[in-house]
XYZ file of N, CA and C in Angstrom:
582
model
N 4.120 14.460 11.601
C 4.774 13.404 12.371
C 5.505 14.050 13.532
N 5.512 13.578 14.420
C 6.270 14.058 15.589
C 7.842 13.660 15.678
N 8.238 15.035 16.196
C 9.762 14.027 16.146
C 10.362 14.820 18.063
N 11.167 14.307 17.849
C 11.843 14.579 19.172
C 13.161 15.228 18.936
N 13.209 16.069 20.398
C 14.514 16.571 20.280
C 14.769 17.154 21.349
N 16.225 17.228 21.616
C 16.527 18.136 22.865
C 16.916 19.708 23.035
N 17.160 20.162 20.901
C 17.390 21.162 21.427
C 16.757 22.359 22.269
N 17.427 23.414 22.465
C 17.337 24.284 23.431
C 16.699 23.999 24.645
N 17.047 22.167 25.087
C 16.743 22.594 26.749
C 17.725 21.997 27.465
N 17.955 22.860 28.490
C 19.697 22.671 29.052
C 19.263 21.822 29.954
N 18.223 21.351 30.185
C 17.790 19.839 31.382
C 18.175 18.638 30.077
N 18.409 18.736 29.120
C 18.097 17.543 27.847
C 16.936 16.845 28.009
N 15.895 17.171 28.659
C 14.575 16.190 28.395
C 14.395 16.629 26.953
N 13.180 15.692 26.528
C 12.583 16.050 24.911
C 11.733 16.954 25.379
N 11.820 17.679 24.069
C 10.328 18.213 23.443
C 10.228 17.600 21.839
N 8.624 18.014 22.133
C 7.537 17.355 21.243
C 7.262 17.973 20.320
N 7.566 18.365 18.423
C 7.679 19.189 17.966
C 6.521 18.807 17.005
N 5.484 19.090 16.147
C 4.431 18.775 15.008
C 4.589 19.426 14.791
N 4.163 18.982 13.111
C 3.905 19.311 11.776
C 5.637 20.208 11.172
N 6.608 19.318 11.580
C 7.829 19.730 11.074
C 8.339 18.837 10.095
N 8.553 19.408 8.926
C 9.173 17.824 8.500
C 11.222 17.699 8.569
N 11.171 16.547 9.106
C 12.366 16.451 9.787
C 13.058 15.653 8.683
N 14.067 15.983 8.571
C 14.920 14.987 7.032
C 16.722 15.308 7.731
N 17.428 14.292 7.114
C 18.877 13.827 7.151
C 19.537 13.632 6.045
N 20.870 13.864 6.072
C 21.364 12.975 4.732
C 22.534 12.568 5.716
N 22.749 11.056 5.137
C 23.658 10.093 5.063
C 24.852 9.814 3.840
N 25.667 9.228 4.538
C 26.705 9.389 2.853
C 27.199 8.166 3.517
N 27.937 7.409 2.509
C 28.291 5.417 2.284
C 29.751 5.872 3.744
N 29.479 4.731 4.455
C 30.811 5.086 5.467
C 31.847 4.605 5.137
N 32.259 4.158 4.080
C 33.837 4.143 3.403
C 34.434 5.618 2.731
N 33.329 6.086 2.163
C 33.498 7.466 2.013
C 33.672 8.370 3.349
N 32.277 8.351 4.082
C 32.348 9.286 4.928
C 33.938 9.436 5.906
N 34.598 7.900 6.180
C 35.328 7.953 6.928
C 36.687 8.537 6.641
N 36.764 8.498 4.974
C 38.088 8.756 4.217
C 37.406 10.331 4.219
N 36.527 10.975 3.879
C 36.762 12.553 3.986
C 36.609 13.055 5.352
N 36.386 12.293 6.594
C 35.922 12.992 8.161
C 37.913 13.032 8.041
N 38.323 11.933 8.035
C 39.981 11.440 8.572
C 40.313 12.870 7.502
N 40.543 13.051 6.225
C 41.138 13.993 5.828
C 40.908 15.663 5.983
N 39.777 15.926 6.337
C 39.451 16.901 6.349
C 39.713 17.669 7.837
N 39.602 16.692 8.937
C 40.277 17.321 9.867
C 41.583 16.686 10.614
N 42.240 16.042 9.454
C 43.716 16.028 9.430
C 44.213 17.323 9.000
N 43.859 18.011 8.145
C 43.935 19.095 7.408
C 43.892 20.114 7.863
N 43.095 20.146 9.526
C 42.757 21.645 9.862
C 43.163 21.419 11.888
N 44.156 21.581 11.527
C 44.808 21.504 13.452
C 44.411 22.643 14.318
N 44.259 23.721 13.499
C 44.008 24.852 13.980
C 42.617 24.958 14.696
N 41.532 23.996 14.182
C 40.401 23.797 14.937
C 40.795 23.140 16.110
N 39.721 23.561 16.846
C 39.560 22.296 18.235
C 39.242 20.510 17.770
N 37.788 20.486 16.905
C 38.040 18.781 16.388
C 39.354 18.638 15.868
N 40.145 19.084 15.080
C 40.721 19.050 14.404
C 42.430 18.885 14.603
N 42.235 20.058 16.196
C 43.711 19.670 17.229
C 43.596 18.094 17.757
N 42.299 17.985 18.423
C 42.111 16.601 19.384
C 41.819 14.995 18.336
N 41.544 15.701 16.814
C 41.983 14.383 15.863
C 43.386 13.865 15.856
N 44.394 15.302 15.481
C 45.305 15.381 14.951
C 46.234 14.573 16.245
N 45.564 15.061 17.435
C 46.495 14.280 19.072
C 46.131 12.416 18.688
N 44.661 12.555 18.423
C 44.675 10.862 18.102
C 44.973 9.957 17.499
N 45.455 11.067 15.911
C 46.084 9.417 15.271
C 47.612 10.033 14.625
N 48.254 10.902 15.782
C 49.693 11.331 15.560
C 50.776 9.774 15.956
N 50.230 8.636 16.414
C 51.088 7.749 16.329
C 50.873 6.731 14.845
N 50.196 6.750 14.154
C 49.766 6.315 12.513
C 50.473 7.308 11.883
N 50.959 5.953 11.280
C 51.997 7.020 10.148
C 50.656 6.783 8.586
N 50.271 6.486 8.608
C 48.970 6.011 7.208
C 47.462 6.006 7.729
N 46.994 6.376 6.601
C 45.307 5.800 6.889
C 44.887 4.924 7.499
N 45.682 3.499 6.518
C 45.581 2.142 6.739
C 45.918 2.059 8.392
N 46.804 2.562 8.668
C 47.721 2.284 9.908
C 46.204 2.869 10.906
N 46.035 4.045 10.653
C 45.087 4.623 11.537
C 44.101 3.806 11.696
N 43.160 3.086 10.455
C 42.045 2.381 10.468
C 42.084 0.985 11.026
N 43.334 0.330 10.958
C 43.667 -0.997 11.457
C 44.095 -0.509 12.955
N 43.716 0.503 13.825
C 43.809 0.612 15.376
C 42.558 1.556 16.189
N 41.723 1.897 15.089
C 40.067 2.171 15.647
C 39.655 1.784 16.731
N 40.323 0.827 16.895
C 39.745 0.170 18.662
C 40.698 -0.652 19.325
N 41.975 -0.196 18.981
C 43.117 -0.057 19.608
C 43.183 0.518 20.948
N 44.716 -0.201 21.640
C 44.530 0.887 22.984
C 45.081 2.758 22.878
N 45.416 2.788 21.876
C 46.241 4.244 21.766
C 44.700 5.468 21.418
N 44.259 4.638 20.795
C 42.798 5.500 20.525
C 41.776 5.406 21.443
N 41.806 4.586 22.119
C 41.151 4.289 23.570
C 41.589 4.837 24.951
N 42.955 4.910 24.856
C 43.330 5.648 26.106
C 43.267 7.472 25.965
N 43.267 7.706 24.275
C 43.123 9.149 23.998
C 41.689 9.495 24.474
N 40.753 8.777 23.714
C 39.300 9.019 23.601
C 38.856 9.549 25.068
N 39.844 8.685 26.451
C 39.552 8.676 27.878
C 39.704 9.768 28.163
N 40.962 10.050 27.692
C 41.435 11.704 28.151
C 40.707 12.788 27.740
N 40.359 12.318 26.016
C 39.986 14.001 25.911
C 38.796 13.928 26.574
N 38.015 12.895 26.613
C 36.253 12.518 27.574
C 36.412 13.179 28.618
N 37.766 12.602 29.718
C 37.548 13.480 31.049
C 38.034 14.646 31.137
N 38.827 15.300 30.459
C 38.870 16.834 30.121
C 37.697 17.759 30.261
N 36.656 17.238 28.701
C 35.553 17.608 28.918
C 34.550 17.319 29.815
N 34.906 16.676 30.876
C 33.631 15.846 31.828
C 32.745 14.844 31.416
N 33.309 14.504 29.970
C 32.105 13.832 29.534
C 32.088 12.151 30.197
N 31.647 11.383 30.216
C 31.469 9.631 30.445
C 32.433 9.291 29.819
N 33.293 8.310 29.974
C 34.292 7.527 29.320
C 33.414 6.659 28.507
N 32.670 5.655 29.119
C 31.760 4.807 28.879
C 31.242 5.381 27.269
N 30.846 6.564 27.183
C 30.487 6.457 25.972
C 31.483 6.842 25.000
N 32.465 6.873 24.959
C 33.638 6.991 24.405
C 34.739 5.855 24.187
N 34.288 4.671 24.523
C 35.476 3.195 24.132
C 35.980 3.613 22.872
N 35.100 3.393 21.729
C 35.668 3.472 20.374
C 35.641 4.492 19.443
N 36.268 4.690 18.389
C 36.254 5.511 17.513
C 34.647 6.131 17.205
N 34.235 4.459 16.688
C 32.915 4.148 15.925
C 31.483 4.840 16.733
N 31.773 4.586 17.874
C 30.530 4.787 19.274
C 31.066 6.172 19.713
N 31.704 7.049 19.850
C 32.104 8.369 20.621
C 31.778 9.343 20.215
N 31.000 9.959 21.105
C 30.597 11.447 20.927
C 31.638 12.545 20.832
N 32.555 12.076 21.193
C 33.630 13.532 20.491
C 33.832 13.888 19.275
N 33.730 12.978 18.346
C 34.174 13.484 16.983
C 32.787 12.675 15.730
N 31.712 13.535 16.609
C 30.393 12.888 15.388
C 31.008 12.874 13.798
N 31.851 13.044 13.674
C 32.367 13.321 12.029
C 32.273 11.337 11.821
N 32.789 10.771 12.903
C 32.994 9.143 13.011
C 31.670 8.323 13.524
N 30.922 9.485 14.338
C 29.753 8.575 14.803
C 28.699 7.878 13.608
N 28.558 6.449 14.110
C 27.072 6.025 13.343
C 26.295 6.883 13.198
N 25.938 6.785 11.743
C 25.005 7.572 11.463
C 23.687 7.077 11.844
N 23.310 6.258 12.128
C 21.728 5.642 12.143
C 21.686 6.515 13.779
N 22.509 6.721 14.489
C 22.308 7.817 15.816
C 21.760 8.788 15.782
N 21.966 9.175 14.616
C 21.257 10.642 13.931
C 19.497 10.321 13.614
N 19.511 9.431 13.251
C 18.024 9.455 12.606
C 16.976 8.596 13.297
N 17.666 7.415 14.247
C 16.569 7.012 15.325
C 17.003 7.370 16.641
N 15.652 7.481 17.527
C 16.170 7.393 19.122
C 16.570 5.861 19.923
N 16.463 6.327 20.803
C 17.096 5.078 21.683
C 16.212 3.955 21.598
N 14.995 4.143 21.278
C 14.208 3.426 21.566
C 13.548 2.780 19.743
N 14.672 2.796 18.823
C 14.843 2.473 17.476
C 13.929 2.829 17.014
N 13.119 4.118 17.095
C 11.763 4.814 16.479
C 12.871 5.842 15.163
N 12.394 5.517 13.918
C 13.242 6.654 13.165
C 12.378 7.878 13.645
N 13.315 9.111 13.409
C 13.039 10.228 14.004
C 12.702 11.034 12.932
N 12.634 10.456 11.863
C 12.912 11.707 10.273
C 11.706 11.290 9.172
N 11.241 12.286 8.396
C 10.091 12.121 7.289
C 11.105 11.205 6.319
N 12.825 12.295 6.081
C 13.011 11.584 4.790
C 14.161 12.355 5.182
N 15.053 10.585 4.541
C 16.575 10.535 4.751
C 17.246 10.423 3.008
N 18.028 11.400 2.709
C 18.516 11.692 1.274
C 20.168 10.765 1.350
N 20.487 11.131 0.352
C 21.958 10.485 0.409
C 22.979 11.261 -0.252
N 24.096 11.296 0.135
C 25.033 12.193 0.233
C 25.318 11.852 -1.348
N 25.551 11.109 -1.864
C 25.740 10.298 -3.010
C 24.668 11.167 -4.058
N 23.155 11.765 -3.483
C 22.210 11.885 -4.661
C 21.843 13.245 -4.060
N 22.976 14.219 -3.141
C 22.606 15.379 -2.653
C 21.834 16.430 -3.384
N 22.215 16.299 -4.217
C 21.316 17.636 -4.823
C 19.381 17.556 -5.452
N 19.520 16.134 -5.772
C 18.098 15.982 -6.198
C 17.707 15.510 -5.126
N 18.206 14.881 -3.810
C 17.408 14.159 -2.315
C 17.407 15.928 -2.039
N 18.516 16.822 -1.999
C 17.395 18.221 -1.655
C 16.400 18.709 -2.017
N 16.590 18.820 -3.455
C 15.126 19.249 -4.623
C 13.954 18.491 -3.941
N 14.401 17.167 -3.466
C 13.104 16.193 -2.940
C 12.451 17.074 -1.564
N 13.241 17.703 -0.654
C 13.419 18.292 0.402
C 12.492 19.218 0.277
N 13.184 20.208 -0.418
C 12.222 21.594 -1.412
C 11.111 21.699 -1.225
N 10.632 20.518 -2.404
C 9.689 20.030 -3.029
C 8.490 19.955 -1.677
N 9.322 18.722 -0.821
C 8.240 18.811 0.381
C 7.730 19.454 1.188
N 9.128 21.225 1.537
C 8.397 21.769 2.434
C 7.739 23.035 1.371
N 7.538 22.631 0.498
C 7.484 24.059 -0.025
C 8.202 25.360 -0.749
N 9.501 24.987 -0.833
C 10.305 26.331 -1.027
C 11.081 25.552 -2.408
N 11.528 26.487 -3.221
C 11.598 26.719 -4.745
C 13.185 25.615 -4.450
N 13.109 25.166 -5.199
C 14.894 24.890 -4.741
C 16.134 25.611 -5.322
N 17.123 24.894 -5.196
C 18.360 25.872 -5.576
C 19.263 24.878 -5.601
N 20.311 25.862 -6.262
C 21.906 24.787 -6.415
C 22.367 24.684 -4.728
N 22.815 23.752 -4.325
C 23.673 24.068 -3.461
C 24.824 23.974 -3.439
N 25.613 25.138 -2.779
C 27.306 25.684 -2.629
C 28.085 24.141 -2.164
N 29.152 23.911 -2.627
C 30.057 22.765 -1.948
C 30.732 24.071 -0.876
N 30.767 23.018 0.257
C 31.058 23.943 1.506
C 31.779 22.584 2.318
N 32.470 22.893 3.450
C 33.425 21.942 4.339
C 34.037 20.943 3.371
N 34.387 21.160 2.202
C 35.141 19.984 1.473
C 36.492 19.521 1.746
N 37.212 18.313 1.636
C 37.947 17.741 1.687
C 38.702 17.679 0.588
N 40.070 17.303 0.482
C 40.809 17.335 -0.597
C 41.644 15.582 -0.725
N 41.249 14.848 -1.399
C 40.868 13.581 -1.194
C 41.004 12.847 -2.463
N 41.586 11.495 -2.999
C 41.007 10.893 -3.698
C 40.118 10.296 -3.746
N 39.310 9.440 -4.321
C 37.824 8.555 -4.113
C 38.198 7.832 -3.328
N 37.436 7.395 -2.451
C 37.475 6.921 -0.963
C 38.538 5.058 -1.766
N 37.637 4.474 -2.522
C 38.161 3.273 -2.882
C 39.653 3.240 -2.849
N 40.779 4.391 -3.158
C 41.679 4.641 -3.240
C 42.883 4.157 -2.628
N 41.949 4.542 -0.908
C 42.139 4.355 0.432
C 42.639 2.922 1.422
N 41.916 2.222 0.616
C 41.556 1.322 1.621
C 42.199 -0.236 0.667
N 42.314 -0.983 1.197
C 42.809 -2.460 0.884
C 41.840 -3.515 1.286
N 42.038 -4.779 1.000
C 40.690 -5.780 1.476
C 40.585 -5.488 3.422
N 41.882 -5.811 3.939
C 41.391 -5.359 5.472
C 41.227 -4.792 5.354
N 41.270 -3.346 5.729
C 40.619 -2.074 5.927
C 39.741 -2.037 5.703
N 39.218 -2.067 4.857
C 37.979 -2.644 4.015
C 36.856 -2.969 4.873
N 37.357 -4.253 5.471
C 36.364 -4.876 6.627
C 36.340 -4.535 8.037
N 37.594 -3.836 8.147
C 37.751 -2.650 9.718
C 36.400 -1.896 9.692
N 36.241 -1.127 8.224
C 34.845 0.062 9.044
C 33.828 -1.116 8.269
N 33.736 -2.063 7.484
C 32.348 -2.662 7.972
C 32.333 -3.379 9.121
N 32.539 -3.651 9.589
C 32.559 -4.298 10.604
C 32.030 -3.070 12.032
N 32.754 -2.025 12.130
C 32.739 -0.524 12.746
C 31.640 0.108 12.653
N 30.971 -0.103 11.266
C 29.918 0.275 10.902
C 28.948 -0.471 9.957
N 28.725 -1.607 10.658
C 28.068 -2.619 10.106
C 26.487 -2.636 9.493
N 25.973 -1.500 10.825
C 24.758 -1.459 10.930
C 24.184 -0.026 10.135
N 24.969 0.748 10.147
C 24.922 1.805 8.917
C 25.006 1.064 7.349
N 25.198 0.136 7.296
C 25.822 -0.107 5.678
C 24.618 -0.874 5.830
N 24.150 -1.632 6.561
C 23.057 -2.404 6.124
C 21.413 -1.866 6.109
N 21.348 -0.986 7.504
C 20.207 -0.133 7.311
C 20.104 1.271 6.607
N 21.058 1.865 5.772
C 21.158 2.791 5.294
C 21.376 2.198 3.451
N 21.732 0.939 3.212
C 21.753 0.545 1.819
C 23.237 0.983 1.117
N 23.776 0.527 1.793
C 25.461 0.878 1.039
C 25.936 -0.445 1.517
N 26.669 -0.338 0.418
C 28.051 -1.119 -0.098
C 29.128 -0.603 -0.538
N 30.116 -1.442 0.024
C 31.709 -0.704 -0.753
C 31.456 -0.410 -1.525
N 31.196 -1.101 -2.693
C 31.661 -1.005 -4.119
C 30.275 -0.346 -4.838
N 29.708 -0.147 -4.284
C 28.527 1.022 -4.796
C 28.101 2.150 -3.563
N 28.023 3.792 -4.277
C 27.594 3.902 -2.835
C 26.245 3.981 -2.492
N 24.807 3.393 -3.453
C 23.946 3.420 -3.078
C 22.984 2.641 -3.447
N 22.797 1.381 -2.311
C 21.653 0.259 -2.842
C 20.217 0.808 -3.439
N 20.071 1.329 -2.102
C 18.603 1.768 -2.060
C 18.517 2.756 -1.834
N 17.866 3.641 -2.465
C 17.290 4.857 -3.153
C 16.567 5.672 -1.724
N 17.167 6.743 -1.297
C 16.639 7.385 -0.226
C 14.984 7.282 -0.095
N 14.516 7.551 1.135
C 13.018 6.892 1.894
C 12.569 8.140 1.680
């Protein structure tokens, strides 16, 4: 299957890559959002991690943070750190849509192009990581293995987090991840990776 991509060309046109098999994993975005927010709350000393810590230093809570996602305080930050880096404002309005901190971006960005073609053989789930890898393995060939927990967060279960609003802040934020990816709050996995 062909997939597309830009790396290594500093023009960003595509290249055309066969016979690769291209795979993702996704994880439920009530989760993802409660370990992206803690994990680089946790680490200032990084660069994501300074320019998080600048964005939601006026939230005194999670809740507080998640009920202003598309607030003006996170909107006028998002501007700044955008034109710092030169990047477009435009693609930076919200939390949900901004390329500065992919830890928040939709995930379905990852796996189709612009032109809503999925880009991937096979998308696993963060939820069923270790056997959606074995599945991985399996496909290209290579023996599998345990894999190491690595970038972890220190966290209670995401449900913990959140209250009925909040709740509907990131569906709503991420509406289209929960529905084309098969999650629900209260489970994190409808449907069984592709």
């Amino acid at each position: 299957k062909p997939a597309l991509t830009g790396a290594g060309d500093s023009q960003g046109s595509l290249q055309v890559y066969f016979n690769i098999f291209w795979f993702a994993f996704v994880r439920n975005p009530w989760d993802r959002f409660v370990s992206s927010y803690t994990y680089l709350k946790a680490r200032p000393d990084t660069e994501p991690g300074r320019l998080f810590n600048e964005l939601i230093k006026p939230f005194r809570t999670f809740k507080d943070f998640v009920m202003n996602i598309d607030g003006p305080h996170v909107k006028n930050t998002l501007g700044v750190i955008a034109k710092s880096r030169g990047d477009s404002f435009s693609r930076c309005q919200t939390l949900a849509t901004t390329n500065l901190f992919d830890h928040f971006a939709p995930q379905h960005l990852f796996i189709k192009d612009r032109h809503e073609t999925e880009l991937l053989d096979f998308v696993g789930k963060f939820e069923n990581l270790q056997k959606d890898f074995n599945v991985v393995c399996e496909k290209i060939g290579v023996p599998a293995c345990t894999l190491p927990l690595t970038n972890t967060s220190n966290h209670k279960p995401y449900q913990e987090y959140y209250d009925n609003e909040s709740r509907r802040v990131i569906e709503q934020a991420y509406n289209r991840d929960i529905k084309e990816l098969g999650y629900s709050y209260d489970s994190n996995s409808q449907k069984q990776a592709n």
